[in-house]
XYZ file of C-alpha atoms in Angstrom:
325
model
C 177.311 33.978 144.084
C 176.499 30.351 144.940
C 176.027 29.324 148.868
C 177.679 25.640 149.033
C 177.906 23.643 152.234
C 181.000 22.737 153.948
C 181.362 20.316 156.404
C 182.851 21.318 159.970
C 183.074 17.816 161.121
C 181.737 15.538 163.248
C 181.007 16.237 166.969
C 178.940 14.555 169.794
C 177.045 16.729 172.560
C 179.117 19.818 172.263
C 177.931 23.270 171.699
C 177.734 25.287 168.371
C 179.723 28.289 169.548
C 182.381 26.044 171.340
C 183.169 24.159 167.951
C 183.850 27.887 166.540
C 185.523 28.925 168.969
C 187.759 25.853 168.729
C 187.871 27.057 164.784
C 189.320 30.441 165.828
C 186.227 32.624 165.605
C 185.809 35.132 168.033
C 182.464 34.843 170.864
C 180.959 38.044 168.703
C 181.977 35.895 164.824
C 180.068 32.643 166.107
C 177.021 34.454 167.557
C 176.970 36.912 163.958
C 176.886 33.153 162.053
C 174.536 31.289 163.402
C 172.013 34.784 163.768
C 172.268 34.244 160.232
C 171.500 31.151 159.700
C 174.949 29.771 158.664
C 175.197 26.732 160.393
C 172.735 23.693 159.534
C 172.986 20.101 160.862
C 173.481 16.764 158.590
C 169.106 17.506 158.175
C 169.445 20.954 157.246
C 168.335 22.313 160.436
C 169.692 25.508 161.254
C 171.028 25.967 164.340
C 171.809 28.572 166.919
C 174.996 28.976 168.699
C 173.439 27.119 172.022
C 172.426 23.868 169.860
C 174.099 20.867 171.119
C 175.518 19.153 168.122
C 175.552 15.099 167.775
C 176.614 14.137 164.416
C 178.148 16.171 161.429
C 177.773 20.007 161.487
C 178.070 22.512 158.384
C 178.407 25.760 157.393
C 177.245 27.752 154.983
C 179.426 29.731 152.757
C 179.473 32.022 149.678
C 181.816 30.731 146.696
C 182.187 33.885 144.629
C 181.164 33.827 141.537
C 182.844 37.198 139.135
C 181.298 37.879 136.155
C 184.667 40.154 134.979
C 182.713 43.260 136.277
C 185.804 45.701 136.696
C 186.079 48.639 138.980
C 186.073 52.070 137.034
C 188.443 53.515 139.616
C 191.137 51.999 142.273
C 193.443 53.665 144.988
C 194.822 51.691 147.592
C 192.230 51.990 150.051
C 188.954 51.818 148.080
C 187.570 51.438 144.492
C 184.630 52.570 142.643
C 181.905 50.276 140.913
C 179.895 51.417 137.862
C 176.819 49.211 138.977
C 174.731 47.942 136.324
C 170.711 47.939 137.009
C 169.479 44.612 138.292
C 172.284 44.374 140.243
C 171.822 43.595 143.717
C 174.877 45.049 146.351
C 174.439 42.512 148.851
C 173.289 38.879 148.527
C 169.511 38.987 149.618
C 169.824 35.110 150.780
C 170.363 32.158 149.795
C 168.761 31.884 146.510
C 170.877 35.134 145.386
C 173.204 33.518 142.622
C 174.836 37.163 141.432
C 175.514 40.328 143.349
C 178.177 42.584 143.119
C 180.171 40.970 146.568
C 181.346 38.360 144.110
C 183.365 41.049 142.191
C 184.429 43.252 145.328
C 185.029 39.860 147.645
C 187.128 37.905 144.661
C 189.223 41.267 144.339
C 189.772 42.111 147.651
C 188.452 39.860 149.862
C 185.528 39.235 152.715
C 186.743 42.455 154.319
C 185.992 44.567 151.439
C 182.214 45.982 151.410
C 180.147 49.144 149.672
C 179.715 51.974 151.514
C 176.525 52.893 150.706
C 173.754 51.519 149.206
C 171.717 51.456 145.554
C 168.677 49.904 144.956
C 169.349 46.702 142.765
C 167.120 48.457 139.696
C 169.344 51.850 140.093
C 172.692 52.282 138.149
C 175.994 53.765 138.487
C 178.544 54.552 141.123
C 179.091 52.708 144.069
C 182.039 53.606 146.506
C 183.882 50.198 147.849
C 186.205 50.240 151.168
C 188.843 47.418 150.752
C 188.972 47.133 154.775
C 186.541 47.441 157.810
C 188.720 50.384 158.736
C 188.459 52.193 155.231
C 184.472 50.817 155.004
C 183.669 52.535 158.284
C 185.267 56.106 157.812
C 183.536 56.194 154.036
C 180.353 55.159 155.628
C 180.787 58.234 158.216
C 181.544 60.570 155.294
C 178.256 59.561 153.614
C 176.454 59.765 157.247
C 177.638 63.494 157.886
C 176.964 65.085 154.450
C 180.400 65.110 153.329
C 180.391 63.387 149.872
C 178.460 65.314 147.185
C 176.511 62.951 144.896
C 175.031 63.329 141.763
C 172.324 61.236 139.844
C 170.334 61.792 136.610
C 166.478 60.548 136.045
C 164.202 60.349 133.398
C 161.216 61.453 134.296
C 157.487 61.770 133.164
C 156.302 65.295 131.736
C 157.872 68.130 130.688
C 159.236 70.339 133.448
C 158.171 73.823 134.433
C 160.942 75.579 135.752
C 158.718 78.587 136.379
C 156.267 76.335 139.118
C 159.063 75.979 141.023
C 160.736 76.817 143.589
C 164.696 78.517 142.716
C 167.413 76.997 145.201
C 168.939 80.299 147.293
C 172.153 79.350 148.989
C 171.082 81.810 151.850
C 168.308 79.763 152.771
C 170.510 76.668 153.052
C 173.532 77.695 154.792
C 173.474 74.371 157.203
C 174.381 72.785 154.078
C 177.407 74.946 153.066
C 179.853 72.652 153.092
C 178.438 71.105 149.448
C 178.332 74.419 148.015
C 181.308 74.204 146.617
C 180.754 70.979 145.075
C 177.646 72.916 143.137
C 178.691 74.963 139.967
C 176.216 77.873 140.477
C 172.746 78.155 141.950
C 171.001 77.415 138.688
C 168.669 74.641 140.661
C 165.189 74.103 141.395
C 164.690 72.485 145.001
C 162.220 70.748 146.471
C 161.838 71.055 150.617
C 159.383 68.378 151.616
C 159.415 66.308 154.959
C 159.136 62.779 154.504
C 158.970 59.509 157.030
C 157.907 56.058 156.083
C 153.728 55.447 155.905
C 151.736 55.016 158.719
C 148.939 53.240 156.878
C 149.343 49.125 157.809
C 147.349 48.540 154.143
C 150.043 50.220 151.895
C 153.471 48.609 151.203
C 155.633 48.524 154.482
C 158.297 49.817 152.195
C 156.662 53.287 150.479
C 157.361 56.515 151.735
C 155.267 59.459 152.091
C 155.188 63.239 152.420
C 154.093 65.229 156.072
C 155.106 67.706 157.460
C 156.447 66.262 161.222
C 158.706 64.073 159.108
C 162.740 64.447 158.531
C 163.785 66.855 156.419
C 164.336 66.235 152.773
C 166.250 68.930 150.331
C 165.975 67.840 146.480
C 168.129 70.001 144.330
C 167.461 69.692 140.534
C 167.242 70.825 137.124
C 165.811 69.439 133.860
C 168.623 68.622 130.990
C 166.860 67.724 127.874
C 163.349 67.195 127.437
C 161.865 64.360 124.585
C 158.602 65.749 122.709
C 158.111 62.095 121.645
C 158.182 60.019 124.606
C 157.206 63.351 126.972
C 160.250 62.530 129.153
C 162.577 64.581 130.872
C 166.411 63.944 131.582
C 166.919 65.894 134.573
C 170.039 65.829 136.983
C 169.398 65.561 141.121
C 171.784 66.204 143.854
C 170.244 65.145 147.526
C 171.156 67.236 149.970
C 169.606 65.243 152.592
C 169.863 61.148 152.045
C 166.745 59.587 152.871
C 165.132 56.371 152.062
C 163.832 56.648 148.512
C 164.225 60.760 148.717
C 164.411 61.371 145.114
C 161.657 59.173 144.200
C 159.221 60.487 146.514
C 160.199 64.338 145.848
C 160.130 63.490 142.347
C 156.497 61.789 142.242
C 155.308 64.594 144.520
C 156.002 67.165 142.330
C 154.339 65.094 139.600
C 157.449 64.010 137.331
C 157.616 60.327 138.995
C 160.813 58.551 137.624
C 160.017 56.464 134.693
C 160.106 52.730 135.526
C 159.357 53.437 139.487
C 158.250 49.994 140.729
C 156.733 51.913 143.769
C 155.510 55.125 143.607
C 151.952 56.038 141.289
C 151.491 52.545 141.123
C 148.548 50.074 142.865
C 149.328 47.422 145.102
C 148.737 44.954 143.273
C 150.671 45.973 140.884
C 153.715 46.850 143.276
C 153.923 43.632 144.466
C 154.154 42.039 141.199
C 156.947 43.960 139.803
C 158.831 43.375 142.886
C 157.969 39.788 143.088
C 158.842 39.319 139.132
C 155.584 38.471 137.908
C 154.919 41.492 135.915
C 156.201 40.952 132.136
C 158.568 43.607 130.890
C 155.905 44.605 128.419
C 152.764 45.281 130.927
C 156.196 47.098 133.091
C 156.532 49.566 130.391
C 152.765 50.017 130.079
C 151.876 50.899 133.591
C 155.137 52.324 134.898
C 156.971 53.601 131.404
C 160.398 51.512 131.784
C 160.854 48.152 132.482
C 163.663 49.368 135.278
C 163.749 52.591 137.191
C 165.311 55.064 135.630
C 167.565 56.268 137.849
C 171.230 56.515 137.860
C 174.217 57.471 139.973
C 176.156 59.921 137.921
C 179.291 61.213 139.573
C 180.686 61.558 143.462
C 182.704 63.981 145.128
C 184.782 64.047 148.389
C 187.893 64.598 149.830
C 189.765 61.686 151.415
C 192.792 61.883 153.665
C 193.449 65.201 152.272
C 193.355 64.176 148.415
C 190.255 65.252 146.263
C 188.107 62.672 144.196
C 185.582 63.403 141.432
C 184.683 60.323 139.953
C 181.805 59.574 136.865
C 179.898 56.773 135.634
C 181.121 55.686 132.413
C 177.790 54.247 131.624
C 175.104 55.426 128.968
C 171.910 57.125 130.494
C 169.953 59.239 128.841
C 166.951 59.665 126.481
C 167.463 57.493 123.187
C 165.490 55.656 123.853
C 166.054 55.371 127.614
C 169.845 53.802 128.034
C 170.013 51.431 129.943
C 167.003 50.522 130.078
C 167.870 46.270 129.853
């Protein structure tokens, strides 16, 4: 997605929200624009919706760019994404030439938007309203617990199912209404507060474990396990949704997702992976992927009475790590 400039025109001493308002936008539009930083003068200043204008005035604008990225599933009122890693969902500013709203906005237009979120190194399913109206009641849906997801990891280690804990459906009954999206009770779970650090010299971003934190409930169970690389596929369903839940649980219980940019890593060396100054090489060394390895495997829900179980159609998996470019 490339942002060009457009010119407005050319005004003398009026105000930047009355020209938009003179364009048709809406008090609430204009103010939403220029908080963003969409409308610059002939100098490239940007300006806010109070700035008297003299001379010309532009805006900002995406031009959508598609790469042919197809959904894996439509209906009329939403689609489904299978969203390749490196991927970002939004644009992240200016300098963002590719993200998956030039697909989803050359398709269906600016209305259309995710309904959830995945980190731009995680893969896999992403739900897509087509409208505000669709976007919002999705979004509510994923708020209140009612779509089951699914992801599978690879992880460091070999896992123990004996040093852990066995998920009892007794002990979870606030949760029942995912039950039935769970085959059988064959899990392990992890039950582990978490909130966002409190220590100003670690990365703003990084979670941590304590105990007066929100609840977290990690279901999972190991799949295959690779005596060569001592990895472990293992499948994850989140019965809570917090920021970065399965990376932290997974970390904390010593099988940290291979590839994790964040979590058992130094500082320094967090901020160069996410700044892109780590090679892919020295990635691999210190983390044990060059992405995270972590992938968004299926999603279940019932919408306006109709049941949807959807997959990824991608690769993920052990030989040797899919997916991993």
């Amino acid at each position: 997605m490339a942002y060009v400039k457009m010119k407005i025109g050319e005004f003398i001493g009026q105000k930047t929200y009355q020209i938009l308002l003179s364009c048709g936008y809406t008090m609430s539009q204009a103010q939403k624009l220029c908080d963003k930083g969409r409308l610059i003068d002939k100098n490239g200043v940007t300006l806010d919706k109070n700035s008297t204008v003299n001379g010309e005035l532009f805006f900002i604008d995406y031009e959508c760019k598609p790469v042919g990225l197809e959904p894996i599933f439509e209906s009329d009122e939403f689609g489904v994404f299978d969203k390749p890693s490196g991927v970002l969902t939004h644009p992240n500013g200016r300098n963002c030439n590719y993200s998956l709203c030039d697909e989803i906005w050359s398709l269906w237009g600016k209305n259309a938007s995710v309904a959830h979120r995945l980190d731009k190194e995680t893969s896999g399913v992403i739900v897509v309203g087509k409208s505000i109206e669709t976007t919002k009641k999705l979004k509510a849906m994923f708020e209140s617990r009612c779509i089951f997801k699914s992801y599978l990891a690879l992880v460091s280690g070999k896992v123990q199912e004996s040093k852990f804990k066995r998920f009892i459906a007794a002990n979870y009954m606030d949760f029942v209404d995912k039950f039935s999206f769970i085959n059988d009770e064959n899990w392990l779970v992890i039950d582990r507060a978490m909130d966002i650090t409190r220590d100003y010299d670690d990365i703003k971003i990084r979670m941590q474990i304590c105990d007066n934190g929100k609840r977290a409930i990690t279901l999972f169970r190991p799949i295959e396990f690779d005596e060569k690389t001592n990895a472990t596929l293992v499948e994850c369903i989140p019965l809570t949704g917090r920021q970065h839940q399965l990376r932290l649980h997974l970390f904390y219980v010593k099988h940290k997702i291979l590839g994790d940019p964040i979590y058992g890593l130094e500082r320094l060396d967090i901020e160069r992976i996410l700044d892109g100054k780590m090679s892919k090489n020295e990635r691999i060394q210190k983390s044990g992927a060059n992405r995270l390895m972590l992938h968004s495997n299926r999603l279940k829900f019932n919408y306006n009475g109709t049941e949807f179980d959807i997959s990824s159609k991608m690769k993920f998996g052990l030989s040797p790590f899919a997916q991993m470019d």
